[in-house]
């Protein structure tokens, strides 16, 4: 069975599968050093210890449950899994392909072709699935190929195929491993340190590529993030998903806003305007500023108009500016119908609402945004992302920034935005 990007499939359900192999293959010039590896991740989507990173330098982990080695025949490398030995604390395993020192030597994924991974029943030496990936990549030097994850007591696989910049070190940083700074010795100077790119740096690069594709390189805007903190969101706050959302949206703010600050609100039936997030202090932002903040009302019912009016007040009264505001609004249970009045009235303001529905709710009101009447310009858009923790940065940014440039043009034509 040939998988497509984004496809999720059952690996063990109904198969009695005990041992699994992922066999990787590719074609490239012998000058390129290419490796596969994997990351054993907890429910927080992080490696909890260095040994949970399995590659040529650490080929065995979890008491032999996961091993890395060379493959035979057309395949290049293989990662073998004894599923019964993998501890319950393992939520997923992410698999990657990287070019060693790709940026340094001027190589990238455009120099690699015929990339594939085969999922094999190791006991029967039978191919279960095959995923051919990366045809849409060019400048990246690392790929998250896919993830094996637990679901209702079984294992499933997601075909991802998303590119990263910064090679293996960047992926390690993304999965929570601390990478020591690399010392570069120069003959005429003291040794200097070159830090590895952080996850926010990587995401800024992906945002930049998205902006270039959408011809938005020179757009400047203030960026706000409104987070639902009603009762149904409780698990997403505690398992790190909301923290990940903050980091991903901060990358957008860093590219749009000269101050590189993400303005943040939370709301249930009350709301709070929080201190902004920046590259200097985004780590553990949710724990420090939301979960441990006793002044914030949490996990009640949802009521959107009060927080929306405060957003409008900040961007059009308190901080009146010719720069438009791009406001990303995260909600998991639908919104009250009275938001229509707020959206219609704010269509005269230099402010665009990008609603993101997550989870399984119907989102009846938000689905009707495009046909909402009474506005001078269409100032709101809605996208539905069922599992925001699994969508790649590339896909997320592409969807988030799809309608904003159209509004910018319309708002300028109607003089909603001051030039």
Short mmCIF file of N, CA and C in Angstrom, two decimals, residues 162-274:
data_model
loop_
_atom_site.label_atom_id
_atom_site.label_comp_id
_atom_site.label_asym_id
_atom_site.label_seq_id
_atom_site.Cartn_x
_atom_site.Cartn_y
_atom_site.Cartn_z
N UNK A 162 7.59 16.40 6.24
CA UNK A 162 7.79 17.86 6.36
C UNK A 162 9.27 18.18 6.54
N UNK A 163 9.73 19.22 5.86
CA UNK A 163 11.13 19.59 5.88
C UNK A 163 11.50 20.52 7.02
N UNK A 164 12.76 20.45 7.43
CA UNK A 164 13.35 21.31 8.45
C UNK A 164 14.65 21.89 7.91
N UNK A 165 15.03 23.04 8.44
CA UNK A 165 16.34 23.61 8.19
C UNK A 165 17.22 23.33 9.41
N UNK A 166 18.52 23.21 9.20
CA UNK A 166 19.44 23.03 10.31
C UNK A 166 19.87 21.60 10.55
N UNK A 167 19.42 20.67 9.72
CA UNK A 167 19.87 19.29 9.82
C UNK A 167 19.46 18.60 11.10
N UNK A 168 20.25 17.60 11.47
CA UNK A 168 19.95 16.76 12.63
C UNK A 168 19.90 17.57 13.92
N UNK A 169 20.79 18.55 14.06
CA UNK A 169 20.81 19.36 15.28
C UNK A 169 19.50 20.10 15.46
N UNK A 170 18.93 20.58 14.36
CA UNK A 170 17.66 21.30 14.44
C UNK A 170 16.54 20.38 14.91
N UNK A 171 16.52 19.15 14.41
CA UNK A 171 15.50 18.21 14.84
C UNK A 171 15.65 17.86 16.31
N UNK A 172 16.88 17.70 16.76
CA UNK A 172 17.12 17.42 18.18
C UNK A 172 16.56 18.54 19.05
N UNK A 173 16.82 19.77 18.65
CA UNK A 173 16.30 20.92 19.39
C UNK A 173 14.78 20.91 19.38
N UNK A 174 14.21 20.60 18.25
CA UNK A 174 12.74 20.59 18.12
C UNK A 174 12.11 19.57 19.07
N UNK A 175 12.80 18.45 19.31
CA UNK A 175 12.25 17.41 20.16
C UNK A 175 12.78 17.48 21.59
N UNK A 176 13.30 18.64 21.98
CA UNK A 176 13.60 18.90 23.38
C UNK A 176 14.97 18.48 23.85
N UNK A 177 15.86 18.08 22.95
CA UNK A 177 17.21 17.70 23.37
C UNK A 177 18.11 18.94 23.37
N UNK A 178 18.94 19.04 24.37
CA UNK A 178 19.87 20.16 24.47
C UNK A 178 21.11 19.85 23.67
N UNK A 179 21.38 20.68 22.67
CA UNK A 179 22.55 20.47 21.81
C UNK A 179 23.67 21.39 22.25
N UNK A 180 24.84 20.81 22.52
CA UNK A 180 25.97 21.62 22.90
C UNK A 180 26.42 22.48 21.73
N UNK A 181 26.84 23.71 22.04
CA UNK A 181 27.31 24.60 20.99
C UNK A 181 28.56 24.04 20.33
N UNK A 182 28.63 24.21 19.03
CA UNK A 182 29.74 23.67 18.26
C UNK A 182 30.89 24.68 18.22
N UNK A 183 32.08 24.22 18.61
CA UNK A 183 33.23 25.12 18.64
C UNK A 183 33.88 25.14 17.26
N UNK A 184 34.09 26.35 16.73
CA UNK A 184 34.72 26.53 15.43
C UNK A 184 36.08 27.19 15.66
N UNK A 185 37.15 26.51 15.26
CA UNK A 185 38.50 27.02 15.48
C UNK A 185 38.98 27.74 14.24
N UNK A 186 39.45 28.96 14.41
CA UNK A 186 40.00 29.73 13.31
C UNK A 186 41.48 30.01 13.60
N UNK A 187 42.30 30.01 12.55
CA UNK A 187 43.73 30.16 12.74
C UNK A 187 44.11 31.54 13.27
N UNK A 188 43.35 32.57 12.88
CA UNK A 188 43.75 33.94 13.23
C UNK A 188 42.90 34.55 14.32
N UNK A 189 42.08 33.75 14.97
CA UNK A 189 41.22 34.32 16.00
C UNK A 189 40.99 33.29 17.09
N UNK A 190 40.46 33.77 18.21
CA UNK A 190 40.11 32.87 19.30
C UNK A 190 38.96 31.97 18.86
N UNK A 191 38.87 30.78 19.41
CA UNK A 191 37.74 29.91 19.08
C UNK A 191 36.42 30.61 19.39
N UNK A 192 35.45 30.44 18.51
CA UNK A 192 34.14 31.06 18.72
C UNK A 192 33.08 29.97 18.76
N UNK A 193 31.96 30.30 19.32
CA UNK A 193 30.86 29.36 19.44
C UNK A 193 29.79 29.69 18.40
N UNK A 194 29.28 28.64 17.75
CA UNK A 194 28.18 28.81 16.82
C UNK A 194 26.98 28.04 17.35
N UNK A 195 25.97 28.74 17.86
CA UNK A 195 24.81 28.03 18.41
C UNK A 195 23.97 27.39 17.31
N UNK A 196 23.40 26.27 17.63
CA UNK A 196 22.49 25.60 16.72
C UNK A 196 21.17 26.38 16.69
N UNK A 197 20.50 26.38 15.55
CA UNK A 197 19.23 27.07 15.44
C UNK A 197 18.23 26.49 16.43
N UNK A 198 17.47 27.36 17.10
CA UNK A 198 16.42 26.91 18.00
C UNK A 198 15.16 26.61 17.20
N UNK A 199 14.16 26.03 17.87
CA UNK A 199 12.92 25.71 17.18
C UNK A 199 12.22 26.96 16.67
N UNK A 200 12.32 28.07 17.38
CA UNK A 200 11.68 29.30 16.92
C UNK A 200 12.39 29.84 15.68
N UNK A 201 13.70 29.68 15.60
CA UNK A 201 14.44 30.09 14.41
C UNK A 201 14.01 29.26 13.20
N UNK A 202 13.83 27.99 13.42
CA UNK A 202 13.41 27.11 12.33
C UNK A 202 12.01 27.50 11.83
N UNK A 203 11.14 27.78 12.75
CA UNK A 203 9.78 28.15 12.37
C UNK A 203 9.74 29.50 11.68
N UNK A 204 10.59 30.41 12.08
CA UNK A 204 10.66 31.70 11.39
C UNK A 204 11.07 31.50 9.93
N UNK A 205 11.96 30.57 9.69
CA UNK A 205 12.36 30.29 8.31
C UNK A 205 11.19 29.72 7.50
N UNK A 206 10.39 28.86 8.13
CA UNK A 206 9.25 28.29 7.43
C UNK A 206 8.21 29.37 7.15
N UNK A 207 8.00 30.28 8.11
CA UNK A 207 7.09 31.40 7.89
C UNK A 207 7.58 32.24 6.73
N UNK A 208 8.90 32.51 6.70
CA UNK A 208 9.46 33.33 5.63
C UNK A 208 9.22 32.70 4.26
N UNK A 209 9.40 31.40 4.17
CA UNK A 209 9.16 30.71 2.90
C UNK A 209 7.69 30.84 2.50
N UNK A 210 6.79 30.70 3.48
CA UNK A 210 5.36 30.84 3.22
C UNK A 210 5.04 32.25 2.72
N UNK A 211 5.64 33.26 3.37
CA UNK A 211 5.40 34.65 2.96
C UNK A 211 5.91 34.89 1.54
N UNK A 212 7.04 34.31 1.21
CA UNK A 212 7.59 34.48 -0.14
C UNK A 212 6.65 33.86 -1.18
N UNK A 213 6.12 32.69 -0.86
CA UNK A 213 5.20 32.03 -1.79
C UNK A 213 3.94 32.86 -2.01
N UNK A 214 3.50 33.55 -0.96
CA UNK A 214 2.27 34.33 -1.05
C UNK A 214 2.55 35.80 -1.38
N UNK A 215 3.82 36.11 -1.71
CA UNK A 215 4.23 37.46 -2.08
C UNK A 215 3.88 38.48 -1.00
N UNK A 216 4.22 38.12 0.24
CA UNK A 216 3.95 38.97 1.40
C UNK A 216 5.24 39.35 2.13
N UNK A 217 6.35 39.36 1.41
CA UNK A 217 7.65 39.57 2.04
C UNK A 217 7.73 40.86 2.86
N UNK A 218 7.07 41.91 2.37
CA UNK A 218 7.23 43.22 2.99
C UNK A 218 6.04 43.64 3.85
N UNK A 219 5.20 42.69 4.21
CA UNK A 219 4.03 43.02 5.02
C UNK A 219 4.44 43.23 6.47
N UNK A 220 3.94 44.30 7.07
CA UNK A 220 4.15 44.57 8.50
C UNK A 220 2.78 44.58 9.18
N UNK A 221 2.69 43.96 10.34
CA UNK A 221 1.42 43.90 11.05
C UNK A 221 1.68 43.57 12.51
N UNK A 222 0.74 43.97 13.35
CA UNK A 222 0.75 43.53 14.74
C UNK A 222 0.02 42.19 14.80
N UNK A 223 0.49 41.28 15.64
CA UNK A 223 -0.07 39.93 15.68
C UNK A 223 -0.58 39.64 17.08
N UNK A 224 -1.84 39.20 17.14
CA UNK A 224 -2.45 38.82 18.41
C UNK A 224 -2.90 37.37 18.38
N UNK A 225 -2.92 36.75 19.55
CA UNK A 225 -3.37 35.37 19.69
C UNK A 225 -4.40 35.32 20.82
N UNK A 226 -5.60 34.85 20.51
CA UNK A 226 -6.66 34.69 21.51
C UNK A 226 -6.88 33.20 21.73
N UNK A 227 -6.74 32.76 22.97
CA UNK A 227 -6.79 31.34 23.30
C UNK A 227 -8.02 31.01 24.14
N UNK A 228 -8.82 30.11 23.67
CA UNK A 228 -9.94 29.55 24.43
C UNK A 228 -9.37 28.83 25.65
N UNK A 229 -9.90 29.16 26.84
CA UNK A 229 -9.49 28.44 28.05
C UNK A 229 -10.73 27.93 28.78
N UNK A 230 -11.74 27.56 27.99
CA UNK A 230 -12.95 26.96 28.57
C UNK A 230 -12.65 25.52 28.99
N UNK A 231 -13.61 24.89 29.66
CA UNK A 231 -13.37 23.60 30.28
C UNK A 231 -12.88 22.52 29.35
N UNK A 232 -13.38 22.52 28.11
CA UNK A 232 -13.00 21.46 27.17
C UNK A 232 -11.55 21.57 26.71
N UNK A 233 -10.89 22.70 26.99
CA UNK A 233 -9.50 22.91 26.57
C UNK A 233 -8.49 22.47 27.62
N UNK A 234 -8.96 22.00 28.77
CA UNK A 234 -8.08 21.75 29.90
C UNK A 234 -6.93 20.80 29.57
N UNK A 235 -7.22 19.69 28.90
CA UNK A 235 -6.17 18.72 28.58
C UNK A 235 -5.11 19.34 27.67
N UNK A 236 -5.53 20.15 26.69
CA UNK A 236 -4.59 20.74 25.74
C UNK A 236 -3.64 21.73 26.41
N UNK A 237 -4.09 22.36 27.48
CA UNK A 237 -3.19 23.23 28.25
C UNK A 237 -2.19 22.40 29.04
N UNK A 238 -2.64 21.31 29.59
CA UNK A 238 -1.78 20.54 30.49
C UNK A 238 -0.82 19.61 29.76
N UNK A 239 -1.15 19.21 28.52
CA UNK A 239 -0.26 18.29 27.81
C UNK A 239 0.75 19.00 26.90
N UNK A 240 0.77 20.33 26.94
CA UNK A 240 1.78 21.07 26.17
C UNK A 240 1.33 21.54 24.80
N UNK A 241 0.11 21.16 24.37
CA UNK A 241 -0.35 21.55 23.02
C UNK A 241 -0.49 23.05 22.90
N UNK A 242 -1.06 23.72 23.90
CA UNK A 242 -1.25 25.17 23.83
C UNK A 242 0.10 25.89 23.84
N UNK A 243 1.06 25.39 24.62
CA UNK A 243 2.40 25.98 24.60
C UNK A 243 2.99 25.90 23.20
N UNK A 244 2.78 24.78 22.53
CA UNK A 244 3.27 24.61 21.17
C UNK A 244 2.60 25.60 20.23
N UNK A 245 1.31 25.85 20.42
CA UNK A 245 0.59 26.83 19.61
C UNK A 245 1.20 28.22 19.78
N UNK A 246 1.50 28.58 21.03
CA UNK A 246 2.11 29.89 21.30
C UNK A 246 3.43 30.02 20.55
N UNK A 247 4.26 28.99 20.60
CA UNK A 247 5.56 29.04 19.94
C UNK A 247 5.41 29.15 18.42
N UNK A 248 4.44 28.43 17.87
CA UNK A 248 4.26 28.44 16.42
C UNK A 248 3.74 29.80 15.93
N UNK A 249 2.84 30.41 16.67
CA UNK A 249 2.30 31.70 16.27
C UNK A 249 3.30 32.81 16.55
N UNK A 250 4.14 32.65 17.57
CA UNK A 250 5.20 33.64 17.83
C UNK A 250 6.10 33.80 16.62
N UNK A 251 6.36 32.72 15.91
CA UNK A 251 7.20 32.80 14.71
C UNK A 251 6.57 33.73 13.67
N UNK A 252 5.25 33.73 13.57
CA UNK A 252 4.56 34.64 12.66
C UNK A 252 4.75 36.09 13.11
N UNK A 253 4.58 36.31 14.41
CA UNK A 253 4.76 37.67 14.96
C UNK A 253 6.17 38.17 14.72
N UNK A 254 7.15 37.28 14.82
CA UNK A 254 8.54 37.69 14.62
C UNK A 254 8.79 38.18 13.20
N UNK A 255 8.06 37.65 12.24
CA UNK A 255 8.25 38.07 10.84
C UNK A 255 7.41 39.29 10.48
N UNK A 256 6.29 39.52 11.15
CA UNK A 256 5.40 40.63 10.81
C UNK A 256 5.67 41.89 11.62
N UNK A 257 6.05 41.72 12.88
CA UNK A 257 6.09 42.83 13.84
C UNK A 257 7.53 43.23 14.13
N UNK A 258 7.85 44.53 13.97
CA UNK A 258 9.21 45.00 14.26
C UNK A 258 9.61 44.71 15.71
N UNK A 259 8.63 44.71 16.61
CA UNK A 259 8.93 44.44 18.01
C UNK A 259 9.02 42.94 18.30
N UNK A 260 8.69 42.12 17.32
CA UNK A 260 8.75 40.66 17.46
C UNK A 260 8.05 40.19 18.73
N UNK A 261 6.86 40.74 18.96
CA UNK A 261 6.09 40.42 20.16
C UNK A 261 4.73 39.88 19.76
N UNK A 262 4.32 38.80 20.40
CA UNK A 262 3.00 38.23 20.19
C UNK A 262 2.10 38.64 21.34
N UNK A 263 1.05 39.41 21.05
CA UNK A 263 0.06 39.80 22.06
C UNK A 263 -0.87 38.62 22.32
N UNK A 264 -1.18 38.37 23.59
CA UNK A 264 -1.94 37.16 23.94
C UNK A 264 -3.10 37.49 24.89
N UNK A 265 -4.25 36.89 24.58
CA UNK A 265 -5.42 36.91 25.45
C UNK A 265 -5.87 35.48 25.72
N UNK A 266 -6.49 35.24 26.88
CA UNK A 266 -7.20 33.99 27.14
C UNK A 266 -8.62 34.34 27.57
N UNK A 267 -9.54 33.41 27.30
CA UNK A 267 -10.92 33.70 27.70
C UNK A 267 -11.71 32.41 27.92
N UNK A 268 -12.64 32.49 28.84
CA UNK A 268 -13.75 31.55 28.93
C UNK A 268 -15.00 32.43 29.02
N UNK A 269 -15.71 32.45 30.16
CA UNK A 269 -16.79 33.42 30.32
C UNK A 269 -16.25 34.75 30.83
N UNK A 270 -14.96 34.80 31.17
CA UNK A 270 -14.24 36.02 31.46
C UNK A 270 -13.03 36.06 30.54
N UNK A 271 -12.24 37.13 30.58
CA UNK A 271 -11.05 37.16 29.74
C UNK A 271 -9.91 37.85 30.49
N UNK A 272 -8.71 37.59 30.03
CA UNK A 272 -7.51 38.24 30.56
C UNK A 272 -6.59 38.62 29.41
N UNK A 273 -6.07 39.84 29.45
CA UNK A 273 -5.04 40.27 28.50
C UNK A 273 -3.69 40.03 29.18
N UNK A 274 -2.84 39.23 28.58
CA UNK A 274 -1.59 38.82 29.20
C UNK A 274 -0.41 39.64 28.68
#
